[in-house]
Every structure is written in structure tokens, then in C-alpha cells.
CSV table of C-alpha atoms in Angstrom, one decimal:
chain,number,residue,atom,x,y,z
A,1,MET,CA,105.6,-15.0,-58.3
A,2,ASN,CA,106.7,-14.5,-61.9
A,3,GLU,CA,104.1,-16.8,-63.4
A,4,ILE,CA,104.5,-17.9,-67.0
A,5,PHE,CA,101.3,-17.9,-69.1
A,6,ASP,CA,100.5,-19.7,-72.3
A,7,ASP,CA,100.2,-17.4,-75.4
A,8,SER,CA,96.6,-18.3,-75.7
A,9,THR,CA,96.0,-17.2,-72.2
A,10,LEU,CA,97.7,-13.8,-72.9
A,11,THR,CA,95.6,-13.4,-76.0
A,12,GLU,CA,92.4,-13.8,-74.0
A,13,ILE,CA,93.7,-11.6,-71.2
A,14,ALA,CA,94.3,-8.8,-73.8
A,15,HIS,CA,90.7,-9.2,-74.9
A,16,LEU,CA,89.6,-8.7,-71.3
A,17,ILE,CA,91.8,-5.6,-70.9
A,18,CYS,CA,90.2,-4.1,-74.0
A,19,GLY,CA,86.7,-5.0,-72.8
A,20,ASP,CA,85.1,-5.4,-76.2
A,21,GLU,CA,82.4,-7.8,-75.0
A,22,PRO,CA,79.7,-6.1,-72.9
A,23,PRO,CA,79.2,-6.0,-70.0
A,24,GLN,CA,83.0,-6.0,-69.6
A,25,LEU,CA,84.6,-2.6,-69.0
A,26,TYR,CA,85.5,-1.0,-72.4
A,27,ARG,CA,88.9,0.8,-72.6
A,28,LYS,CA,90.1,3.1,-75.3
A,29,GLY,CA,93.8,2.9,-76.4
A,30,TYR,CA,95.1,5.6,-74.1
A,31,GLU,CA,93.0,4.0,-71.2
A,32,ILE,CA,94.8,0.7,-71.8
A,33,ALA,CA,98.1,2.4,-71.3
A,34,ALA,CA,96.8,4.0,-68.1
A,35,PHE,CA,95.5,0.6,-67.0
A,36,PHE,CA,99.0,-0.9,-67.3
A,37,GLN,CA,100.4,2.0,-65.2
A,38,ARG,CA,97.8,1.3,-62.5
A,39,ALA,CA,98.9,-2.3,-62.6
A,40,GLY,CA,102.4,-1.2,-61.6
A,41,TRP,CA,104.2,-1.3,-64.9
A,42,ASP,CA,107.2,0.9,-65.5
A,43,ASP,CA,108.0,2.7,-68.8
A,44,VAL,CA,104.6,2.1,-70.4
A,45,PRO,CA,104.7,3.3,-74.0
A,46,GLU,CA,102.1,5.7,-75.4
A,47,TYR,CA,99.3,4.0,-77.4
A,48,ASP,CA,100.5,4.2,-81.0
A,49,GLY,CA,97.2,3.7,-82.8
A,50,THR,CA,97.7,-0.1,-83.4
A,51,PRO,CA,94.5,-2.1,-83.0
A,52,ARG,CA,93.9,-2.1,-79.3
A,53,HIS,CA,93.9,-5.9,-78.8
A,54,LYS,CA,97.0,-6.5,-80.8
A,55,TRP,CA,98.8,-3.7,-79.0
A,56,ALA,CA,97.8,-5.0,-75.5
A,57,ARG,CA,98.7,-8.6,-76.4
A,58,GLU,CA,102.2,-7.7,-77.8
A,59,LEU,CA,103.0,-5.7,-74.7
A,60,LEU,CA,102.0,-8.7,-72.5
A,61,LYS,CA,104.1,-11.1,-74.5
A,62,GLU,CA,107.1,-8.8,-74.6
A,63,ARG,CA,107.1,-8.2,-70.8
A,64,GLN,CA,106.8,-11.9,-70.2
A,65,GLU,CA,109.6,-12.8,-72.6
A,66,ASP,CA,111.8,-10.2,-70.8
A,67,GLY,CA,111.3,-12.2,-67.6
A,68,MET,CA,109.1,-9.6,-65.9
A,69,ASP,CA,106.0,-10.4,-63.9
A,70,ASP,CA,104.0,-7.6,-65.5
A,71,ALA,CA,101.5,-10.1,-67.1
A,72,GLU,CA,100.7,-11.3,-63.6
A,73,ARG,CA,100.3,-7.7,-62.4
A,74,ALA,CA,97.9,-6.9,-65.3
A,75,ILE,CA,95.8,-10.0,-64.5
A,76,LEU,CA,95.6,-9.1,-60.8
A,77,ARG,CA,94.7,-5.6,-61.7
A,78,LEU,CA,91.8,-6.9,-63.8
A,79,ALA,CA,90.6,-8.7,-60.7
A,80,ASN,CA,91.0,-5.7,-58.4
A,81,ARG,CA,87.7,-4.0,-57.3
A,82,LEU,CA,89.5,-0.6,-57.4
A,83,GLU,CA,89.5,-0.8,-61.2
A,84,TYR,CA,85.7,-0.8,-61.2
A,85,TYR,CA,84.5,2.2,-59.2
A,86,ASN,CA,80.7,2.1,-59.1
A,87,GLN,CA,80.8,-0.6,-61.9
A,88,GLN,CA,79.8,-3.8,-60.1
A,89,GLN,CA,78.3,-5.5,-63.2
A,90,GLU,CA,81.5,-4.9,-65.2
A,91,TYR,CA,83.6,-6.2,-62.3
A,92,HIS,CA,81.7,-9.4,-61.9
A,93,ALA,CA,81.6,-10.1,-65.6
A,94,THR,CA,85.3,-9.6,-65.9
A,95,LEU,CA,86.1,-11.7,-62.9
A,96,LYS,CA,84.0,-14.6,-64.1
A,97,ARG,CA,85.6,-14.5,-67.6
A,98,LEU,CA,89.0,-14.1,-66.1
A,99,ASN,CA,88.7,-17.3,-64.1
A,100,GLU,CA,87.3,-19.2,-67.1
A,101,ILE,CA,90.5,-18.2,-68.9
A,102,LEU,CA,93.0,-18.9,-66.1
A,103,VAL,CA,91.6,-22.2,-65.0
A,104,LEU,CA,92.6,-23.7,-68.4
A,105,ASP,CA,96.1,-22.7,-67.5
A,106,GLY,CA,95.9,-24.3,-64.0
A,107,ARG,CA,95.3,-21.0,-62.1
A,108,ARG,CA,92.5,-19.0,-60.7
A,109,ILE,CA,91.9,-15.8,-58.7
A,110,GLY,CA,91.9,-16.2,-54.9
A,111,GLU,CA,91.9,-13.5,-52.2
A,112,GLU,CA,94.1,-12.8,-49.3
A,113,GLY,CA,93.7,-9.8,-47.0
A,114,GLY,CA,91.0,-8.4,-49.3
A,115,GLN,CA,93.4,-8.4,-52.3
A,116,PRO,CA,93.3,-10.7,-55.3
A,117,VAL,CA,96.0,-13.3,-55.7
A,118,LEU,CA,96.8,-16.0,-58.1
A,119,VAL,CA,96.5,-19.6,-56.8
A,120,ARG,CA,97.2,-22.9,-58.4
A,121,CYS,CA,94.3,-25.3,-59.2
A,122,GLU,CA,93.7,-28.3,-61.3
A,123,ALA,CA,93.5,-27.3,-64.9
A,124,GLY,CA,90.2,-27.9,-66.6
A,125,PHE,CA,87.0,-26.1,-67.5
A,126,GLU,CA,85.5,-23.5,-65.1
A,127,ASP,CA,82.2,-25.3,-64.7
A,128,GLN,CA,84.0,-28.5,-63.8
A,129,THR,CA,86.7,-27.3,-61.4
A,130,ARG,CA,84.8,-24.6,-59.6
A,131,GLN,CA,81.4,-26.3,-59.1
A,132,LEU,CA,80.1,-25.9,-55.5
A,133,PRO,CA,79.6,-28.0,-53.5
A,134,ARG,CA,81.5,-31.3,-53.8
A,135,VAL,CA,79.2,-33.0,-51.2
A,136,GLU,CA,75.7,-32.5,-52.4
A,137,LEU,CA,72.9,-31.3,-50.1
A,138,ASN,CA,70.4,-34.1,-50.5
A,139,VAL,CA,67.6,-32.6,-48.3
A,140,SER,CA,65.8,-29.4,-48.0
A,141,VAL,CA,66.1,-27.2,-44.9
A,142,ALA,CA,62.5,-27.8,-44.2
A,143,GLU,CA,63.2,-31.5,-43.8
A,144,VAL,CA,65.7,-30.7,-41.0
A,145,VAL,CA,64.0,-27.7,-39.3
A,146,SER,CA,60.4,-28.3,-38.4
A,147,ASP,CA,59.7,-24.7,-37.4
A,148,PRO,CA,58.6,-22.9,-40.7
A,149,GLU,CA,59.9,-19.5,-39.6
A,150,LEU,CA,63.2,-20.8,-38.4
A,151,ALA,CA,63.5,-22.9,-41.6
A,152,ALA,CA,63.0,-19.7,-43.7
A,153,THR,CA,65.7,-17.9,-41.7
A,154,VAL,CA,68.1,-20.8,-42.1
A,155,GLN,CA,67.4,-21.0,-45.9
A,156,LEU,CA,68.0,-17.3,-46.2
A,157,ARG,CA,71.4,-17.5,-44.5
A,158,LEU,CA,72.3,-20.4,-46.8
A,159,ASP,CA,71.4,-18.4,-49.8
A,160,GLU,CA,73.3,-15.3,-48.5
A,161,ALA,CA,76.4,-17.5,-47.9
A,162,ARG,CA,76.3,-18.7,-51.5
A,163,THR,CA,76.0,-15.0,-52.7
A,164,CYS,CA,79.0,-14.1,-50.6
A,165,TYR,CA,80.9,-17.1,-51.9
A,166,GLU,CA,80.2,-16.1,-55.5
A,167,HIS,CA,81.3,-12.5,-55.0
A,168,GLY,CA,84.4,-13.1,-53.0
A,169,ALA,CA,83.1,-12.2,-49.6
A,170,TYR,CA,84.6,-15.3,-48.0
A,171,THR,CA,84.7,-14.2,-44.4
A,172,SER,CA,81.0,-13.2,-44.5
A,173,ALA,CA,80.2,-16.5,-46.2
A,174,VAL,CA,81.9,-18.7,-43.5
A,175,ILE,CA,80.3,-16.6,-40.7
A,176,MET,CA,76.9,-17.3,-42.3
A,177,LEU,CA,77.6,-21.0,-42.5
A,178,GLY,CA,78.7,-21.2,-38.9
A,179,SER,CA,75.6,-19.2,-37.8
A,180,LEU,CA,73.1,-21.4,-39.6
A,181,LEU,CA,74.9,-24.6,-38.5
A,182,GLU,CA,74.6,-23.6,-34.9
A,183,GLY,CA,70.9,-22.6,-35.4
A,184,VAL,CA,70.0,-26.0,-36.9
A,185,LEU,CA,71.8,-27.9,-34.2
A,186,ALA,CA,70.2,-25.9,-31.4
A,187,HIS,CA,66.8,-26.6,-33.0
A,188,ALA,CA,67.6,-30.3,-33.0
A,189,ALA,CA,68.6,-30.1,-29.3
A,190,GLN,CA,65.3,-28.4,-28.5
A,191,THR,CA,63.0,-30.7,-30.5
A,192,ARG,CA,64.6,-34.2,-30.5
A,193,ALA,CA,64.4,-36.9,-27.9
A,194,ALA,CA,68.0,-37.2,-26.6
A,195,GLY,CA,69.5,-40.3,-25.0
A,196,VAL,CA,72.4,-38.2,-23.7
A,197,PRO,CA,71.4,-35.1,-21.6
A,198,LEU,CA,72.5,-31.6,-22.3
A,199,PRO,CA,75.8,-30.8,-20.7
A,200,ARG,CA,74.6,-27.3,-19.6
A,201,PRO,CA,71.6,-25.0,-20.2
A,202,MET,CA,71.2,-24.2,-23.9
A,203,ARG,CA,71.7,-20.5,-23.4
A,204,SER,CA,75.2,-21.3,-22.3
A,205,MET,CA,76.1,-23.6,-25.2
A,206,GLY,CA,78.1,-22.7,-28.2
A,207,LEU,CA,78.6,-24.3,-31.6
A,208,LYS,CA,81.2,-26.8,-30.2
A,209,ASP,CA,78.8,-27.9,-27.5
A,210,PHE,CA,76.0,-28.4,-30.0
A,211,LEU,CA,78.3,-30.4,-32.3
A,212,ASP,CA,79.4,-32.6,-29.4
A,213,PHE,CA,75.8,-33.1,-28.2
A,214,ALA,CA,74.6,-34.0,-31.7
A,215,TYR,CA,77.4,-36.5,-32.1
A,216,ASP,CA,76.9,-38.0,-28.6
A,217,ASN,CA,73.2,-38.6,-29.5
A,218,LYS,CA,74.3,-40.1,-32.9
A,219,TRP,CA,72.5,-37.4,-34.9
A,220,ILE,CA,75.7,-36.7,-36.9
A,221,GLU,CA,78.6,-38.8,-37.9
A,222,HIS,CA,82.1,-38.5,-36.6
A,223,ASP,CA,83.5,-37.0,-39.8
A,224,ALA,CA,81.0,-34.2,-39.7
A,225,LYS,CA,81.8,-33.5,-36.1
A,226,LEU,CA,85.6,-33.3,-36.8
A,227,ALA,CA,85.3,-31.3,-40.0
A,228,SER,CA,82.9,-28.8,-38.4
A,229,GLU,CA,85.8,-27.7,-36.2
A,230,LEU,CA,87.1,-25.7,-39.2
A,231,ILE,CA,83.8,-23.9,-39.5
A,232,ARG,CA,83.8,-23.1,-35.8
A,233,GLN,CA,87.2,-21.6,-35.9
A,234,CYS,CA,86.4,-19.5,-39.0
A,235,ARG,CA,83.1,-18.5,-37.6
A,236,ASN,CA,84.9,-16.9,-34.6
A,237,LEU,CA,86.5,-14.5,-37.1
A,238,VAL,CA,83.3,-12.5,-36.8
A,239,HIS,CA,85.4,-10.7,-34.2
A,240,PRO,CA,88.1,-8.7,-36.0
A,241,LEU,CA,90.5,-9.1,-33.1
A,242,ALA,CA,90.3,-12.9,-33.5
A,243,GLU,CA,91.1,-12.5,-37.2
A,244,LYS,CA,94.1,-10.4,-36.3
A,245,GLN,CA,95.3,-12.9,-33.7
A,246,ASN,CA,94.7,-15.8,-36.1
A,247,GLY,CA,96.7,-14.1,-38.9
A,248,HIS,CA,94.6,-15.6,-41.6
A,249,SER,CA,91.4,-14.5,-43.5
A,250,PRO,CA,89.1,-17.1,-45.1
A,251,ASN,CA,89.6,-17.4,-48.8
A,252,ARG,CA,87.9,-19.4,-51.5
A,253,ASP,CA,89.8,-22.6,-50.6
A,254,THR,CA,88.5,-22.2,-47.0
A,255,LEU,CA,84.9,-22.1,-48.3
A,256,ASP,CA,85.5,-25.1,-50.6
A,257,MET,CA,86.4,-27.0,-47.4
A,258,CYS,CA,83.6,-25.6,-45.2
A,259,TRP,CA,80.6,-25.9,-47.5
A,260,PRO,CA,80.7,-29.7,-47.9
A,261,VAL,CA,80.8,-30.0,-44.1
A,262,VAL,CA,77.6,-28.1,-43.7
A,263,ASN,CA,75.9,-30.2,-46.4
A,264,ALA,CA,77.1,-33.4,-44.8
A,265,THR,CA,75.8,-32.3,-41.4
A,266,LEU,CA,72.4,-31.4,-42.7
A,267,ASN,CA,72.2,-34.7,-44.5
A,268,ASP,CA,73.1,-36.5,-41.3
A,269,LEU,CA,70.5,-34.6,-39.3
A,270,ALA,CA,67.8,-35.5,-41.9
A,271,ALA,CA,68.8,-39.1,-42.0
A,272,THR,CA,68.6,-39.5,-38.2
A,273,LEU,CA,65.4,-37.7,-37.8
A,274,VAL,CA,62.8,-40.1,-36.3
A,275,ALA,CA,59.3,-39.6,-37.6
A,276,ARG,CA,56.6,-39.1,-35.0
A,277,PRO,CA,54.3,-42.1,-34.7
A,278,VAL,CA,50.9,-41.5,-36.3
A,279,ARG,CA,48.1,-42.0,-33.7
A,280,PRO,CA,45.7,-44.7,-35.0
A,281,SER,CA,42.1,-43.6,-35.5
A,282,PRO,CA,39.7,-45.0,-32.9
A,283,GLN,CA,38.0,-48.3,-33.7
A,284,VAL,CA,34.3,-48.8,-32.8
A,285,PRO,CA,33.8,-52.2,-31.0
A,286,ALA,CA,31.5,-54.5,-33.0
A,287,ASP,CA,29.3,-55.3,-29.9
A,288,LYS,CA,28.6,-51.6,-29.3
A,289,GLY,CA,27.3,-50.8,-32.8
A,290,ARG,CA,23.9,-49.9,-31.3
A,291,GLY,CA,25.3,-47.6,-28.6
A,292,PRO,CA,25.2,-43.7,-28.7
A,293,ASN,CA,28.7,-43.6,-30.3
A,294,SER,CA,27.9,-46.1,-33.1
A,295,ASN,CA,28.1,-44.9,-36.6
A,296,SER,CA,25.2,-43.6,-38.5
A,297,SER,CA,24.8,-46.6,-40.8
A,298,ALA,CA,24.2,-48.8,-37.8
A,299,GLN,CA,21.5,-46.6,-36.5
A,300,ARG,CA,19.6,-45.7,-39.6
A,301,PRO,CA,17.0,-48.4,-40.7
A,302,THR,CA,17.3,-49.8,-44.2
A,303,PRO,CA,14.5,-51.4,-46.3
A,304,ALA,CA,16.1,-54.8,-45.8
A,305,SER,CA,16.2,-54.5,-42.0
A,306,VAL,CA,12.6,-53.2,-41.9
A,307,SER,CA,11.3,-56.2,-44.0
A,308,ARG,CA,13.1,-58.6,-41.7
A,309,ARG,CA,11.2,-57.3,-38.7
A,310,ARG,CA,7.8,-57.5,-40.3
A,311,PRO,CA,5.8,-60.8,-39.7
A,312,ASP,CA,5.0,-61.3,-43.4
A,313,GLY,CA,8.6,-60.9,-44.4
A,314,GLY,CA,8.0,-57.6,-46.0
A,315,ARG,CA,5.4,-58.8,-48.5
A,316,ARG,CA,2.5,-56.4,-49.2
A,317,THR,CA,-1.0,-57.3,-50.5
A,318,GLY,CA,-3.1,-55.1,-52.6
A,319,THR,CA,-6.2,-53.4,-51.3
């Protein structure tokens, strides 16, 4: 790709390669030279004792000025899991900081075929350009799924999808999203009064059937139905052969498109959920106040009622 990076970007990348800020991976001078070799550089000079950051930065700038793509190779090596054997904390800290640096230069780390790649993005600050999701989830899972056990399972899958998203496991994330979406729609089909009948027995229905059924009954809007087709296609990649035939693995951009669809569908389902009518409490007829079902206040005599029944109006004389 032969990307050209700003000098300030290369300066920050050199800091990452050195790893001076915990929990990033610290590298000694000779380890930096070995890092460049693992990144695919040719003719890497021996470390000459210069301050590590200065040495790494000058090498990056020289290679870029010479028209080589070695700076890009170093960046991709920083994002490669193979560089962090049994060092997950260091890997995640480096990847997070790397994207914070790159996004200012209009790039970020993506993934294709399990390998890191550079992708273009809108330049800005990381917390602005990478915030998930764009369509906010305005309801809780419990508002959509009335079964507490099922709601807990759906929420767990939603949480796991987010964890997968944050750690680059995009295929796993989209499979989770498709799974929870089908579960929520199946629950709606089981519990809601439907004006349009099921097209077939529920055990024979798939995600597409449930989406069509929900749309036909006006539980979700047309845009949610159409956009959910992407999730359905990606969810099928749970089968490795389907992924091979498709020739594409989900990446971060895929999730950025899929996640808002899930949120929109859950919002639609909550908005169209009809509350069950509250049964009114039984009213006691006024003319049956003295019957066996009358309330206790009607049966129990009071001083006023007793006095009204006495001939003298309740007046007592002394003895």
C-alpha cells in the first residue's frame, strides 16, 4: 500500500515500538532491531546505543523517505498477535494506543483473514470515530423479552458480542448478534398476538422467516427487516465452508454496520409491544352491602348506628 504517515505519527509509533509506557511491551535496543526484522525489513542495522526512541524514529523516517513501505510493515507488526505470545494485556494496550494514533492520520487497524490491515477512516479522535454503536439501544433486553431466564441469556450474548468486537473477534461477534436476534424474534412469535399466522411450525423457521413474520405483523419496521439480511448472511458463517464459499470474513466495518441493526430491531420490538390489560378489581354493589360478601365496615356496628336504633336516640340517664 506504501502509506505515507505524518512525522508526528511516526514519532508516536516509535514510542509504541519502544514500549516505555506500561502495560505496553518494553523492548531493549537490540530487541527493537529484531522487531524490525520480524516486520519484514531488509538490512536492519545493529542498535548503536542511541536513545532507543530516537533510533527507532529515525529509522522509520528514513525508510519512508526512501519510498519504502517499511513504516507500514512496522505498524502492522505492532498490531499482530504473534508479537505478544502469552502477553494479552500488552497486546490490547498497544492496539488501543495504536488506533488512537492512527485515527488522527485518517487510518485504523482492521482485520482480514485473521491478519491486521490498515483501513481508511474519517480522521478525528478515537473516542469520536470509533464509538459503538451509532444507533443507540433505547431499551433494556428485559423490556423486550418477558422470560427472565431467556432475557439473561440474550443479555449475556449481547455482552459477549461486545467483548468480541472490542478484541477483534469479528466473526464471533456477528454470530452472537445473529443468534440473539433470532432468539428475541422467536420469543416474540411465541408470546405476541399475531394478526398474520406463522408460515410454518416454529421448529422449522430460521432467522429470515422470523424477520419476515415480525415485519408482516408490524413489530419491526421495513429498514430493520432489510438491514437484518446482512446479519443473517454473516451469521451463516458459523459454518466454515460457508465462509470459504463466501470468500469474505467479517471485519470491524461489518460489525459497525450490523450492530445498529440489532439495536434498531430491539427498539422496534419494544415500541410495538402491547401491554397486557390490567384486570379491574371487583366492585361490591351498593345494594348488597349487607350480604355475606360485603366488606367488614358494613357489617361491624358503630356507636352512631347503635344510637340510631335505640328508642331514646342514644341518650342515657343516670341511675
